[in-house]
XYZ file of C-alpha atoms in Angstrom:
468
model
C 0.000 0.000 0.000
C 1.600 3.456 -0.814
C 1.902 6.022 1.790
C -1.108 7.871 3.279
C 0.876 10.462 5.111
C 1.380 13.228 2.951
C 4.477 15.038 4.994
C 6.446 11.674 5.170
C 9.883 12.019 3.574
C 10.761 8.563 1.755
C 14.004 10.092 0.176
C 12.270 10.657 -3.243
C 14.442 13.798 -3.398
C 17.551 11.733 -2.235
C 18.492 8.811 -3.897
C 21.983 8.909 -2.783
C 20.817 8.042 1.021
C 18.425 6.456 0.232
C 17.837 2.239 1.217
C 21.245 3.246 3.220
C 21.989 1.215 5.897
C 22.816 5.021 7.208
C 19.503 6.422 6.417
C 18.088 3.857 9.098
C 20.590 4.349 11.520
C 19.671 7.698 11.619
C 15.735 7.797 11.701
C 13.441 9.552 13.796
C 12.570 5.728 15.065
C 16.475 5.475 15.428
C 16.460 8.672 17.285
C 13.655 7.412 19.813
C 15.437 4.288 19.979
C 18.531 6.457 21.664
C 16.819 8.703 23.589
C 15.376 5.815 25.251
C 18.766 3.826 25.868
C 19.940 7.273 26.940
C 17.212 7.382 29.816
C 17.587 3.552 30.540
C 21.401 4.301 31.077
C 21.090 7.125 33.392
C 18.806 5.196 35.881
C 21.114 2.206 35.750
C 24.419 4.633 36.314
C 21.824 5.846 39.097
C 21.189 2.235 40.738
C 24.660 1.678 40.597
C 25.993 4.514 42.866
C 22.746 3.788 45.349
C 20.531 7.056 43.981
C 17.805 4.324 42.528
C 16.411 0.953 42.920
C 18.154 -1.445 41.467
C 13.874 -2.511 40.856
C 13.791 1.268 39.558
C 16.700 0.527 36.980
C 15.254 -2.583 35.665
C 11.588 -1.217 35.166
C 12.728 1.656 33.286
C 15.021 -0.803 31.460
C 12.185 -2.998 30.360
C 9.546 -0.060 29.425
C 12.168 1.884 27.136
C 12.949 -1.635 25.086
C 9.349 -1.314 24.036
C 10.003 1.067 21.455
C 6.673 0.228 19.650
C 4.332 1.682 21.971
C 6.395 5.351 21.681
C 4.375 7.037 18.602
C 6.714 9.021 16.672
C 4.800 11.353 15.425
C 2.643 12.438 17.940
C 5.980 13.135 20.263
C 6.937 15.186 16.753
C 3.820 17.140 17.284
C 3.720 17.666 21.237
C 7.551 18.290 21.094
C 6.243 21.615 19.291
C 5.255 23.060 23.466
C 8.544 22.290 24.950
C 10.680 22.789 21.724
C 12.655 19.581 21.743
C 11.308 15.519 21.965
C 12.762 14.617 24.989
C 10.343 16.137 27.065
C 7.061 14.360 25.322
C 9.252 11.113 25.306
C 9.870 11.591 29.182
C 6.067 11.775 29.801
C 5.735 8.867 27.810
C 8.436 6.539 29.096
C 6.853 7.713 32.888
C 3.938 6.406 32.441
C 5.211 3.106 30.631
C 7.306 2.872 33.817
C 4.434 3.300 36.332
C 2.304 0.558 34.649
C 5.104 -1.785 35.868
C 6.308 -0.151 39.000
C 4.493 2.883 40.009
C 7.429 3.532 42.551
C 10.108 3.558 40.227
C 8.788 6.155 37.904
C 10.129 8.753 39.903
C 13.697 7.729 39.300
C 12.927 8.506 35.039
C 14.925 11.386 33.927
C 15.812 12.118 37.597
C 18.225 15.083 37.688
C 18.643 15.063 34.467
C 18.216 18.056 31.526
C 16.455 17.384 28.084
C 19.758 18.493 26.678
C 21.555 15.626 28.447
C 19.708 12.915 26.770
C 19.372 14.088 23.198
C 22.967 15.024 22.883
C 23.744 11.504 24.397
C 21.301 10.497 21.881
C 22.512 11.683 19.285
C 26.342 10.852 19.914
C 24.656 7.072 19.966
C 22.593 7.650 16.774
C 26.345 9.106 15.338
C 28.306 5.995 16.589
C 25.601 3.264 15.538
C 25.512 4.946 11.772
C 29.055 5.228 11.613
C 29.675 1.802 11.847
C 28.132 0.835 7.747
C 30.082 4.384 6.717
C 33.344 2.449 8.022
C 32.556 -0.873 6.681
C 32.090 1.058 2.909
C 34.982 2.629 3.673
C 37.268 -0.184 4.312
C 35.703 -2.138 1.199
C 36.018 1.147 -1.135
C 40.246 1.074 0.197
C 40.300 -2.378 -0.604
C 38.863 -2.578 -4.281
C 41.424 0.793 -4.815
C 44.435 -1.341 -3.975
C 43.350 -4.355 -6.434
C 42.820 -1.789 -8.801
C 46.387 0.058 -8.328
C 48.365 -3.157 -7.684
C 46.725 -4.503 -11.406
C 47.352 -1.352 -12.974
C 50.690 -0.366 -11.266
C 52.470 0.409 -14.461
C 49.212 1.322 -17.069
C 50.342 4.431 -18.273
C 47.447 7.520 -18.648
C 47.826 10.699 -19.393
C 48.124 13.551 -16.180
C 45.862 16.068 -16.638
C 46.341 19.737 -14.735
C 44.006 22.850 -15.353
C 42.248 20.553 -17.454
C 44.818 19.509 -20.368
C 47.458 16.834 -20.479
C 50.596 17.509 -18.435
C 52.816 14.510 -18.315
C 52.087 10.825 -18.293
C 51.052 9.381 -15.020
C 49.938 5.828 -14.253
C 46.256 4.535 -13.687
C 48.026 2.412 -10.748
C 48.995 6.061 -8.672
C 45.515 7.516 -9.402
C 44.110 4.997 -7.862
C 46.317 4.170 -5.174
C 45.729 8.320 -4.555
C 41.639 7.486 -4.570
C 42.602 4.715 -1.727
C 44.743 6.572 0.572
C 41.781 9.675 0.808
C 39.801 6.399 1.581
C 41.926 5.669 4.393
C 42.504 9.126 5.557
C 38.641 9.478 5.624
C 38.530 5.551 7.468
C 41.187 6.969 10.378
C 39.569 10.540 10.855
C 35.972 8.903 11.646
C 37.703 5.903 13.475
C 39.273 8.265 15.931
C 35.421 11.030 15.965
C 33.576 7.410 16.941
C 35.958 6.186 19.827
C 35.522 9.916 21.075
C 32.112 10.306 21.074
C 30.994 11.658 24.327
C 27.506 11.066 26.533
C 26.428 14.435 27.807
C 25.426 15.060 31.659
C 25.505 18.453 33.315
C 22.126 18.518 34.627
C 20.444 22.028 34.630
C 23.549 24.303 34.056
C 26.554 21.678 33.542
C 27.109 21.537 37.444
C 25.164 18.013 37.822
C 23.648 19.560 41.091
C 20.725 17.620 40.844
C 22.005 14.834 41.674
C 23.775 15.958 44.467
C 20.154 17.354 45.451
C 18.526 13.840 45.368
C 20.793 12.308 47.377
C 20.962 14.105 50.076
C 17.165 14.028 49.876
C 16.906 10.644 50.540
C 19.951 10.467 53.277
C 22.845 9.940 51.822
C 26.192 11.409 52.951
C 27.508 13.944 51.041
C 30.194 13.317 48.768
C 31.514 15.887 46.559
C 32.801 13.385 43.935
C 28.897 12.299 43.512
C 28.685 13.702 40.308
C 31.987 12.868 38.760
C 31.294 9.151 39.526
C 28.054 9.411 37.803
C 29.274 10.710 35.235
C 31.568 7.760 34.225
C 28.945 5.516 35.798
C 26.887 7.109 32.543
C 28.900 6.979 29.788
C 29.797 3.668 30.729
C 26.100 2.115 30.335
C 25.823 3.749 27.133
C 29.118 2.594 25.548
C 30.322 6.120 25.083
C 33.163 7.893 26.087
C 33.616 9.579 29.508
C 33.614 13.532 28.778
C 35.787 15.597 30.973
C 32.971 18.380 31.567
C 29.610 18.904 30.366
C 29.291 20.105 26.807
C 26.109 21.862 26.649
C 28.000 24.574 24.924
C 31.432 23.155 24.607
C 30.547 21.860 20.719
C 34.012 20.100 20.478
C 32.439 16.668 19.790
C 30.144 17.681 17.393
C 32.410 19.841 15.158
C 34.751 17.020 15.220
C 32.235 14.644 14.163
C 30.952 17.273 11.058
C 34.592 17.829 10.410
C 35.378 14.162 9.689
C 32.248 13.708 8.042
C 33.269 16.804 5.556
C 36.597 15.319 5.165
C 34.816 11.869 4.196
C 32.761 13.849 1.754
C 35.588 15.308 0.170
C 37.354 12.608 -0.477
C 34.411 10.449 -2.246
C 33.879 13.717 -4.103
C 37.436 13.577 -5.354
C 37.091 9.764 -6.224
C 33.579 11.113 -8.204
C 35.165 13.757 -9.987
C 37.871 11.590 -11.698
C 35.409 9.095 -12.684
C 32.917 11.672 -13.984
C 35.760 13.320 -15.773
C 37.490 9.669 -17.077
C 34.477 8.436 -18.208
C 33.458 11.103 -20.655
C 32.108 9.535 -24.223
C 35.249 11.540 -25.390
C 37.598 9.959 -23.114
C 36.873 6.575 -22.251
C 39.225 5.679 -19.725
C 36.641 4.975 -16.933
C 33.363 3.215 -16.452
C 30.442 1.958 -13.976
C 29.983 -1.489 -13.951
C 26.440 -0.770 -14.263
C 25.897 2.731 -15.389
C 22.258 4.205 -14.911
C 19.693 4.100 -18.064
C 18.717 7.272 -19.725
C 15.152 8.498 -19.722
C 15.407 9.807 -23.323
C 18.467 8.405 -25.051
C 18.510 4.574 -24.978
C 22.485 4.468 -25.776
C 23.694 6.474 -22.259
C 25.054 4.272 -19.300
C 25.136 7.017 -16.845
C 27.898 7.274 -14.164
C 24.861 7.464 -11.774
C 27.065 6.069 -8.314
C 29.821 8.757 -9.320
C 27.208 11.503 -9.856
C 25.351 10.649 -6.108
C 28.857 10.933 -4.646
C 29.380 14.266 -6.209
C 26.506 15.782 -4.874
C 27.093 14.844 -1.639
C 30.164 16.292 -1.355
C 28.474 19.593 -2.908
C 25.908 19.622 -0.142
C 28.136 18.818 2.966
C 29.649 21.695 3.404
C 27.147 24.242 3.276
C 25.407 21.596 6.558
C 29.198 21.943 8.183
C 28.695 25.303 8.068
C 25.968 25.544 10.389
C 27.230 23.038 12.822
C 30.594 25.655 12.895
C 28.258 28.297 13.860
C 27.292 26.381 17.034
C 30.692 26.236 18.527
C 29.764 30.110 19.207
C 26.222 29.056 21.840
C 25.764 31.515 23.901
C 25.760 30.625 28.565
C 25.381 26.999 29.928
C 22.858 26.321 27.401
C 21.984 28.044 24.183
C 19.014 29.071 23.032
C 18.585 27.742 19.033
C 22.599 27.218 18.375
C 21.654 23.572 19.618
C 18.307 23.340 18.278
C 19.844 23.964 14.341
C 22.157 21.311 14.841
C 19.405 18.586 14.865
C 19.090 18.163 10.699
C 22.559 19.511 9.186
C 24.083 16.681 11.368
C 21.213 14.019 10.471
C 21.539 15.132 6.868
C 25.422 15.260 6.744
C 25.457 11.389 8.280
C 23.423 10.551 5.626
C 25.050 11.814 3.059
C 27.872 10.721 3.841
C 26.521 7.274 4.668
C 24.798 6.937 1.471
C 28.050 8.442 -0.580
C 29.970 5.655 1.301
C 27.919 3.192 -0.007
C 28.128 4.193 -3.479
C 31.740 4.588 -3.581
C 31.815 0.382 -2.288
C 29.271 -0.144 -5.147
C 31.653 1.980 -7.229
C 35.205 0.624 -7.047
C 34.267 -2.891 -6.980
C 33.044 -2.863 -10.050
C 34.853 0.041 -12.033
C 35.931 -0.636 -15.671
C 38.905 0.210 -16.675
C 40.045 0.963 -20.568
C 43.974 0.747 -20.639
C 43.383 1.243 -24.490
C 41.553 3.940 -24.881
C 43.962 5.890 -22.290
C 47.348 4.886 -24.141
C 45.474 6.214 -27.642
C 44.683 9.629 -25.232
C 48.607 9.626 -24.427
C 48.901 10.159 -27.939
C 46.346 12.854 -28.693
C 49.460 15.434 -28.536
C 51.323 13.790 -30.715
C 54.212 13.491 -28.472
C 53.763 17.130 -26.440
C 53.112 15.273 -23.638
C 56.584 14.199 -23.195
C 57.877 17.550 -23.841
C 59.116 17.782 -19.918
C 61.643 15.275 -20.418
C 63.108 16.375 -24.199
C 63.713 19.489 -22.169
C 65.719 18.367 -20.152
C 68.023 16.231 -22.373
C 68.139 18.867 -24.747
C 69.681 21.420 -22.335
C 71.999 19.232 -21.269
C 73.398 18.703 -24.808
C 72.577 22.329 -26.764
C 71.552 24.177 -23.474
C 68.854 25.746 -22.168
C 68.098 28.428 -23.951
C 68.723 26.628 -27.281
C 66.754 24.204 -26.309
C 63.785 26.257 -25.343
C 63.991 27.478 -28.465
C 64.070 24.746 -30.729
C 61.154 22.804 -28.436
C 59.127 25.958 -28.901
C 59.380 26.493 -32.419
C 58.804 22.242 -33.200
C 55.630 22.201 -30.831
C 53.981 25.106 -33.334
C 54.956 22.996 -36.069
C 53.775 19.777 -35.066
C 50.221 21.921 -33.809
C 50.677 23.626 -37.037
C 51.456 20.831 -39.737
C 49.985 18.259 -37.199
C 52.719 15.982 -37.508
C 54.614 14.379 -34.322
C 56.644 16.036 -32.411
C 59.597 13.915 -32.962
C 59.177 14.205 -36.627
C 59.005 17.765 -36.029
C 62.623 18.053 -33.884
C 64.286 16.724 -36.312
C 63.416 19.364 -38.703
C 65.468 21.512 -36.016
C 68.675 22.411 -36.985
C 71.632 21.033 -35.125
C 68.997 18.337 -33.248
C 69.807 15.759 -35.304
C 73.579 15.876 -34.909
C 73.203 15.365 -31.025
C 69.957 12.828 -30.666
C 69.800 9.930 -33.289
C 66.307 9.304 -34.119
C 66.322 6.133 -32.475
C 67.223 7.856 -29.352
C 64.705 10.870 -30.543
C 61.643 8.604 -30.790
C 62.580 6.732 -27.383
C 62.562 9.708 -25.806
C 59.090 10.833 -27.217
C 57.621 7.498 -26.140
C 55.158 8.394 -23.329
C 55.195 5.101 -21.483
C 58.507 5.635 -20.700
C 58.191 8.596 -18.704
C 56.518 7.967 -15.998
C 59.099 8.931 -13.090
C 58.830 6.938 -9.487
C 55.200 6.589 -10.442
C 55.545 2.674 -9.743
C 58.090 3.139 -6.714
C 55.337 5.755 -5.168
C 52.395 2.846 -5.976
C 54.274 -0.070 -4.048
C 55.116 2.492 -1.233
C 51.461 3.725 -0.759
C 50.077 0.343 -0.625
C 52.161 -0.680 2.383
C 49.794 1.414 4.355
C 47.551 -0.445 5.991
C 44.297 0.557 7.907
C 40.882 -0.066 6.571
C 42.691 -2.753 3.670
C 45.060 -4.515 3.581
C 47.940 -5.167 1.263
C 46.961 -7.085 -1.795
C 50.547 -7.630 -2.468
């Protein structure tokens, strides 16, 4: 049956994210999901220091696993009053609590601020989608280093400001596609092990729980807090903070700022396969390229063009999450709130970019005939870089300048080769033997350390291994 609910965002307008393992991850069900195991945590960090039942922990346990009976979009629609979810969910979860143990629903939420649990939240939301974003990482590396280690030595032509510069190989392209791969695989490696549960309570002092206890008799210690705190992140899995960071944004710019990184990287991976895979240049292609609604011949580089918009839209969602480093007292007012959707958004993104790019490299085409006929499209200019240099060192370099200059406009000119077109130079012939001469215009022989730099780059290990 199609959908009834006329707001409800399928991705329609996102293909790239969407059927993500990411896009799941990072639902508003997903979202409910943490803000739940957030609460559940906090009254079993609670139980553990003596501040609640142990009963108290395990009924609000139990009545936040039933994520069914929480209706996500009426909490959407009463979180509209109180201007974030948590508080709705709270009510909610209280009276799922009381049905078991009417007792222990005073120990829900206890002490703590609506800020703490949907930061927490969403730190758990971050590490739980990260995890498919690594995985499509790792497998994106690894399909990279087949690919150089097969094509180590395939000569193709470099390209800078958009024309042919000297011959490269396909093997350091792609060995260059695999280490941003792994640079992108470390950077959101290190952002998930750091991920940080929020509590501060109120303002960030966690007084509230201090409060409590001595409420119900317990002797004062001022290290309460502190041992909650790791108490805390410890039941959710996350890392220990060193203060509250209701308006310390560290953690979440260094999440957005991997996650930009990550974009950038796929987007640079997308860009050389939009550009190689021209009709005109043929060097590149998708294992499966995406039909054409008008012209039946097309194979669209569809994965490659997903990628690139995602790394289009990232940074303009980075951008806002920047801004929020700059929140205003012990809690902002709307710095956190406009952090909710640039950071859903840029995780799925990403997440569905990440996916592509898997899709992508493992089943890229590669056309080592079609880019040794574009080495030749110059008719030898390519190679001028190294003539140069052998010529000064036998006419010197002014000379040499000189006679390279004037053959290039013939050969452009008279559209002949360049080699044919040195030896109409005066004085070339006497120094460079056209043997030697049409060696030296070859442009698979010129293609530096390129295979040194290949083998050397592959030793790196992280998210692949060696295929070597």
């Amino acid at each position: 049956m199609p959908s009834t609910d006329a707001a409800e965002d399928l991705g329609l307008l996102s293909p790239g994210q969407a059927g993500s393992p990411v896009e799941a991850a990072t639902g508003d069900a997903a979202y409910v999901r943490a803000m739940l195991d957030a609460e559940a945590a906090l009254t079993r960090a609670q139980a553990a220091l003596g501040l609640a039942p142990a009963a108290a922990a395990q009924a609000v346990t139990a009545a936040a696993a039933e994520t069914a009976r929480y209706d996500v979009r009426d909490l959407a629609l009463r979180a509209r009053s109180s201007g974030n979810p948590v508080i709705p969910l709270v009510a909610d979860l209280t009276a799922a609590v009381a049905e078991r143990d009417r007792q222990a629903a005073a120990h829900v939420h206890r002490g703590a601020t609506s800020q703490d649990i949907l930061d927490t939240a969403t730190m758990l939301v971050a590490a739980r989608a990260l995890e498919p974003v690594l995985a499509d990482l790792g497998s994106a590396a690894d399909a990279l280093a087949r690919l150089a280690a097969e094509h180590r030595d395939t000569p193709i032509a470099g390209r800078t400001l958009t024309q042919h510069a000297v011959p490269t190989t396909f093997g350091l392209k792609a060995v260059g596609w695999r280490s941003l791969m792994l640079d992108a695989h470390e950077r959101l490696a290190a952002v998930r092990a750091a991920l940080p549960a929020q509590l501060g309570g109120a303002a960030g002092t966690l007084a509230a729980f201090h409060a409590f206890a001595e409420a119900d008799g317990a002797t004062a210690d001022p290290d309460l807090g502190l041992r909650l705190l790791a108490g805390y992140a410890a039941e959710t899995g996350l890392a220990e903070p060193t203060l509250p960071w209701h308006t310390l944004r560290t953690p979440v710019a260094d999440l957005v700022g991997a996650l930009a990184l990550t974009a950038g990287a796929l987007g640079k991976l997308a860009a050389d396969v939009l550009l190689l895979s021209r009709t005109e240049i043929g060097e590149l292609g998708e294992g499966s390229g995406g039909r054409s609604s008008a012209m039946p011949h097309k194979a669209n580089p569809v994965r490659a063009t997903l990628i690139a918009a995602t790394a289009r839209q990232v940074p303009a969602l980075v951008s806002v999450l920047y801004a929020g480093l700059a929140a205003e007292d012990e809690r902002p007012a709307g710095a956190w709130h406009a952090e909710w959707q640039p950071l859903r958004q840029a995780l799925r993104l990403v997440g569905g970019a990440a996916r592509d790019a898997a899709e992508l490299t493992e089943g890229l085409r590669v056309h080592p005939r079609r880019m040794r006929d574009n080495l030749d499209a110059t008719d030898g200019l390519i190679i001028s870089e190294r003539l140069a240099a052998v010529l000064a060192a036998l006419i010197g370099r002014g000379e040499a300048r000189q006679a390279l200059s004037r053959a290039s406009r013939r050969a452009v000119e008279q559209g002949m080769e360049l080699d044919e077109a040195l030896r109409q130079e005066p004085g070339i012939a006497a120094v460079l033997p056209q043997d030697r001469l049409r060696e030296l215009t070859d442009p698979t022989q010129y293609a530096g350390s390129a295979g040194a730099l290949v083998d050397r780059a592959l030793r790196r290990t992280g998210a692949a291994q060696d295929p070597t």
